[in-house]
Amino acid sequence: MQPCSRLFPRILADDQPFALLRREDEPTIDILVGTVVDVDSLSDIPLTGDEVLTLVPFRQVAERGYAAHDDGSPLRCLVVTDRETLDVQQALEALPQHPSDVSDVAVDIDDDLYAHTVRTVIDDEIGRGEGANFVIRRDITARFSDKPVTALLSWLRELLVSEHGAYWTFAVRTPGISLVGATPERHVSVTDGVVGMNPISGTYRHPASGPTTEGMLEFLADVKESEELVMVVDEELKMMSAVCAEGGRMRGPFLKRMSRLTHTEYLLEGSTPLDVRDVLRLTMFAPTVTGSPMQNACRVITRHESSGRRYYSGVLARFMPTADGYDLDAPILIRAAHLDDDGTVTVSAGATLVRHSTPENEVAETRVKASGVLSALGVIPRGATAQPLHDDPRFDELLAARNHDLAAFWRQPQRPQAERGLSALVIDTGDDFTRMLVHQLTHLGFAARVVDWEHAHPTPDDDLVVFGPGPGDPRSTEQRIGRLRRLISDRVASGLPMIAVCLSHQILSLMVGLRIEPLPAPRQGVQRTVDIFGSRARIGFYNTFAAVAGGRSHTPRLSLEIAHDPETGSVQALRGARIASVQGHLESVLSPDGLDVLDRLVSAVMVPHAAPIQTQ
């Protein structure tokens, strides 16, 4: 043990709650000790001047009104009373050098059952329009015989030596709850009012001999891997739009290189006036470990996971006092081991399931995501780390090419144009894409706000009403769909300006008398070039159902002009006096022409009309 360390003797004595944190390969490691306080909600986190480290379990997503198995994991705060910083080499010399051995290794869901789950989620969830992607976990458990503090610190040492590229490498010890890991991903941070998010998706699994140039090039050219990343960027831009008054700006993509795999990532930034606890609440939790849209992803997780996630896919939130309040740094709790005092250690891992996932690949992805921690634990061999792959200019070329077909709006500051002096009400129907629509409408000069479908009551004072996208079948009888039908019908009857997007467009299509049919294959996170009333536009689609032109299902309640695909009959848009709708997501990062199309539709519906349209 290094004599310069004051705190290591207290930590090793196992009578002091503590955390050891190393951030992004920094040459130092922070040692925090303190007292433990469990609180009920994020707003109760005691930010009264001291530094606080908070373990946020996945069940806390209930604060957003979302579903979760309640496993009782506490929202636990380590209120820091003392701290010191050591060089990593000093810490390595002080940490136990012989990693604890494990036995009785077991997997809760075997490969065949997990593969079956993958197929079920693709067919029954994505295939029914419940969302674009979902993350389902499985757990590996084992037994250890050392004291929890000894096992924890010995495995931390292994990770510090063997893993690289982690955003945080950490160990946390509190009564009954211990965690150790090397997470690649920042979820959210706030520094001097600047919010950062770091969506990571797409995985190149390194061969045992190490990554190869050919393997990396194949990974970067893979459409599935690219689309997977763009979908989570869309989802995190929704969150950025909820906490940043001027939206979020994306930079990247970049490579995220780790010891056994390589990911791709974007960096998102924006400014916020909010309390850091509110920022954390409004961004629970990362779509890279849940899915999208977030609310439905939580429902799908509860349907296909039989137990609570505890701290897996939650966050480890560090609140650091500043002259003006607090900064926040909150990585996702993945690539981590959860230690119980009874000698059980659990490692959880999940794969992102999209419409063209294959069960075999997703089974393999869960294995490789857990491999770094499992290697540190000795569950799989602690082999020598392969040599890193040298840079190749083609890597940057392929990464840069991904932006060519993405919306420039989200890659530059989103400054409002001249104000129109008009208001816009955006109705949230179960998908936070509405937050991104608000930023586009604000850019176009509207004073825009979001209200959820349960509490929306449009009035003539709302100069424009935008009915947003959402998951589900527009033909269903569920309460949300029924109320949306009534709201749209009332707005149509008023003769006042309105626009409908995706799900709302499909409901409007039913009023026109069009059929709604499932697509042969879901278009979740797909970019298509379509004709919108004579103008070609590249638009992102997230739909499982579509209205079909030709052959009315019933006598129409109103007559609108239809823009449709002449080959498939899919209806891309509708328009009439003070009414417009569109199937694609104009607000998506997948829609490089989305803002222009929205501007044209808005300008058209705001033209005065003499009398309201009559409906039956």
PDB file of N, CA and C in Angstrom, residues 21-23 26 29-32 47 51-55 80 83-85 168 188 190 276 280 315-321 326-331:
ATOM      1  N   LEU A  21     -13.099   6.120  -8.937  1.00  0.00           N
ATOM      2  CA  LEU A  21     -13.548   6.517 -10.266  1.00  0.00           C
ATOM      3  C   LEU A  21     -12.354   6.963 -11.109  1.00  0.00           C
ATOM      4  N   ARG A  22     -12.271   6.397 -12.311  1.00  0.00           N
ATOM      5  CA  ARG A  22     -11.304   6.878 -13.294  1.00  0.00           C
ATOM      6  C   ARG A  22     -12.067   7.255 -14.552  1.00  0.00           C
ATOM      7  N   ARG A  23     -11.856   8.450 -15.055  1.00  0.00           N
ATOM      8  CA  ARG A  23     -12.628   8.961 -16.190  1.00  0.00           C
ATOM      9  C   ARG A  23     -11.763   9.009 -17.452  1.00  0.00           C
ATOM     10  N   GLU A  26      -7.895   8.921 -17.874  1.00  0.00           N
ATOM     11  CA  GLU A  26      -7.093   9.943 -17.200  1.00  0.00           C
ATOM     12  C   GLU A  26      -5.996   9.267 -16.380  1.00  0.00           C
ATOM     13  N   ILE A  29      -6.968   8.600 -10.483  1.00  0.00           N
ATOM     14  CA  ILE A  29      -8.203   7.960 -10.033  1.00  0.00           C
ATOM     15  C   ILE A  29      -8.665   8.678  -8.774  1.00  0.00           C
ATOM     16  N   ASP A  30      -9.963   8.986  -8.705  1.00  0.00           N
ATOM     17  CA  ASP A  30     -10.517   9.679  -7.538  1.00  0.00           C
ATOM     18  C   ASP A  30     -11.035   8.662  -6.537  1.00  0.00           C
ATOM     19  N   ILE A  31     -10.733   8.900  -5.269  1.00  0.00           N
ATOM     20  CA  ILE A  31     -11.249   8.079  -4.176  1.00  0.00           C
ATOM     21  C   ILE A  31     -12.204   8.946  -3.371  1.00  0.00           C
ATOM     22  N   LEU A  32     -13.455   8.505  -3.287  1.00  0.00           N
ATOM     23  CA  LEU A  32     -14.465   9.237  -2.549  1.00  0.00           C
ATOM     24  C   LEU A  32     -14.968   8.368  -1.401  1.00  0.00           C
ATOM     25  N   LEU A  47     -28.469  17.970  -2.711  1.00  0.00           N
ATOM     26  CA  LEU A  47     -27.457  18.881  -3.263  1.00  0.00           C
ATOM     27  C   LEU A  47     -27.430  20.140  -2.406  1.00  0.00           C
ATOM     28  N   GLU A  51     -20.275  17.211  -2.557  1.00  0.00           N
ATOM     29  CA  GLU A  51     -20.294  16.346  -3.729  1.00  0.00           C
ATOM     30  C   GLU A  51     -21.130  15.112  -3.399  1.00  0.00           C
ATOM     31  N   VAL A  52     -21.897  14.636  -4.396  1.00  0.00           N
ATOM     32  CA  VAL A  52     -22.771  13.485  -4.199  1.00  0.00           C
ATOM     33  C   VAL A  52     -22.624  12.542  -5.384  1.00  0.00           C
ATOM     34  N   LEU A  53     -22.477  11.257  -5.086  1.00  0.00           N
ATOM     35  CA  LEU A  53     -22.473  10.216  -6.107  1.00  0.00           C
ATOM     36  C   LEU A  53     -23.737   9.389  -5.908  1.00  0.00           C
ATOM     37  N   THR A  54     -24.560   9.265  -6.950  1.00  0.00           N
ATOM     38  CA  THR A  54     -25.866   8.623  -6.811  1.00  0.00           C
ATOM     39  C   THR A  54     -25.974   7.410  -7.722  1.00  0.00           C
ATOM     40  N   LEU A  55     -26.381   6.287  -7.140  1.00  0.00           N
ATOM     41  CA  LEU A  55     -26.717   5.088  -7.897  1.00  0.00           C
ATOM     42  C   LEU A  55     -28.197   5.162  -8.247  1.00  0.00           C
ATOM     43  N   VAL A  80     -20.325  12.788  -0.122  1.00  0.00           N
ATOM     44  CA  VAL A  80     -18.880  12.713   0.045  1.00  0.00           C
ATOM     45  C   VAL A  80     -18.427  13.577   1.225  1.00  0.00           C
ATOM     46  N   ARG A  83     -12.090  12.966   0.253  1.00  0.00           N
ATOM     47  CA  ARG A  83     -11.688  12.484  -1.057  1.00  0.00           C
ATOM     48  C   ARG A  83     -10.199  12.695  -1.242  1.00  0.00           C
ATOM     49  N   GLU A  84      -9.617  11.940  -2.144  1.00  0.00           N
ATOM     50  CA  GLU A  84      -8.242  12.184  -2.575  1.00  0.00           C
ATOM     51  C   GLU A  84      -8.076  11.661  -3.992  1.00  0.00           C
ATOM     52  N   THR A  85      -7.028  12.110  -4.629  1.00  0.00           N
ATOM     53  CA  THR A  85      -6.725  11.713  -5.998  1.00  0.00           C
ATOM     54  C   THR A  85      -5.353  11.078  -6.038  1.00  0.00           C
ATOM     55  N   TRP A 168     -15.933   5.641 -18.003  1.00  0.00           N
ATOM     56  CA  TRP A 168     -15.585   5.530 -16.586  1.00  0.00           C
ATOM     57  C   TRP A 168     -15.178   4.094 -16.297  1.00  0.00           C
ATOM     58  N   VAL A 188     -25.493  11.390 -19.829  1.00  0.00           N
ATOM     59  CA  VAL A 188     -25.713  12.830 -19.864  1.00  0.00           C
ATOM     60  C   VAL A 188     -24.742  13.505 -18.907  1.00  0.00           C
ATOM     61  N   VAL A 190     -23.685  17.731 -17.528  1.00  0.00           N
ATOM     62  CA  VAL A 190     -23.953  19.166 -17.564  1.00  0.00           C
ATOM     63  C   VAL A 190     -22.738  19.862 -16.986  1.00  0.00           C
ATOM     64  N   VAL A 276     -29.776  20.335 -12.507  1.00  0.00           N
ATOM     65  CA  VAL A 276     -29.171  19.113 -13.037  1.00  0.00           C
ATOM     66  C   VAL A 276     -30.005  17.875 -12.712  1.00  0.00           C
ATOM     67  N   LEU A 280     -31.443  15.106 -15.437  1.00  0.00           N
ATOM     68  CA  LEU A 280     -31.323  13.655 -15.294  1.00  0.00           C
ATOM     69  C   LEU A 280     -32.689  12.980 -15.384  1.00  0.00           C
ATOM     70  N   VAL A 315     -27.985   4.769 -14.192  1.00  0.00           N
ATOM     71  CA  VAL A 315     -26.790   5.608 -14.297  1.00  0.00           C
ATOM     72  C   VAL A 315     -26.110   5.728 -12.943  1.00  0.00           C
ATOM     73  N   LEU A 316     -24.836   6.077 -13.002  1.00  0.00           N
ATOM     74  CA  LEU A 316     -24.042   6.431 -11.831  1.00  0.00           C
ATOM     75  C   LEU A 316     -23.791   7.926 -11.965  1.00  0.00           C
ATOM     76  N   ALA A 317     -24.496   8.727 -11.191  1.00  0.00           N
ATOM     77  CA  ALA A 317     -24.523  10.175 -11.382  1.00  0.00           C
ATOM     78  C   ALA A 317     -23.642  10.875 -10.360  1.00  0.00           C
ATOM     79  N   ARG A 318     -22.675  11.616 -10.860  1.00  0.00           N
ATOM     80  CA  ARG A 318     -21.770  12.364  -9.988  1.00  0.00           C
ATOM     81  C   ARG A 318     -22.149  13.841 -10.048  1.00  0.00           C
ATOM     82  N   PHE A 319     -22.564  14.380  -8.903  1.00  0.00           N
ATOM     83  CA  PHE A 319     -22.959  15.780  -8.789  1.00  0.00           C
ATOM     84  C   PHE A 319     -21.811  16.536  -8.120  1.00  0.00           C
ATOM     85  N   MET A 320     -21.230  17.493  -8.834  1.00  0.00           N
ATOM     86  CA  MET A 320     -20.039  18.194  -8.352  1.00  0.00           C
ATOM     87  C   MET A 320     -20.360  19.664  -8.130  1.00  0.00           C
ATOM     88  N   PRO A 321     -20.180  20.166  -6.909  1.00  0.00           N
ATOM     89  CA  PRO A 321     -20.532  21.557  -6.614  1.00  0.00           C
ATOM     90  C   PRO A 321     -19.657  22.544  -7.378  1.00  0.00           C
ATOM     91  N   TYR A 326     -24.351  23.091  -9.386  1.00  0.00           N
ATOM     92  CA  TYR A 326     -23.741  21.782  -9.542  1.00  0.00           C
ATOM     93  C   TYR A 326     -23.544  21.457 -11.017  1.00  0.00           C
ATOM     94  N   ASP A 327     -22.458  20.757 -11.307  1.00  0.00           N
ATOM     95  CA  ASP A 327     -22.284  20.077 -12.580  1.00  0.00           C
ATOM     96  C   ASP A 327     -22.658  18.614 -12.392  1.00  0.00           C
ATOM     97  N   LEU A 328     -22.899  17.948 -13.496  1.00  0.00           N
ATOM     98  CA  LEU A 328     -23.325  16.552 -13.474  1.00  0.00           C
ATOM     99  C   LEU A 328     -22.527  15.747 -14.481  1.00  0.00           C
ATOM    100  N   ASP A 329     -22.134  14.547 -14.094  1.00  0.00           N
ATOM    101  CA  ASP A 329     -21.534  13.597 -15.030  1.00  0.00           C
ATOM    102  C   ASP A 329     -22.144  12.231 -14.727  1.00  0.00           C
ATOM    103  N   ALA A 330     -22.854  11.658 -15.712  1.00  0.00           N
ATOM    104  CA  ALA A 330     -23.641  10.446 -15.448  1.00  0.00           C
ATOM    105  C   ALA A 330     -23.443   9.424 -16.561  1.00  0.00           C
ATOM    106  N   PRO A 331     -22.508   8.485 -16.377  1.00  0.00           N
ATOM    107  CA  PRO A 331     -22.378   7.386 -17.331  1.00  0.00           C
ATOM    108  C   PRO A 331     -23.453   6.324 -17.116  1.00  0.00           C
TER     109      PRO A 331
END
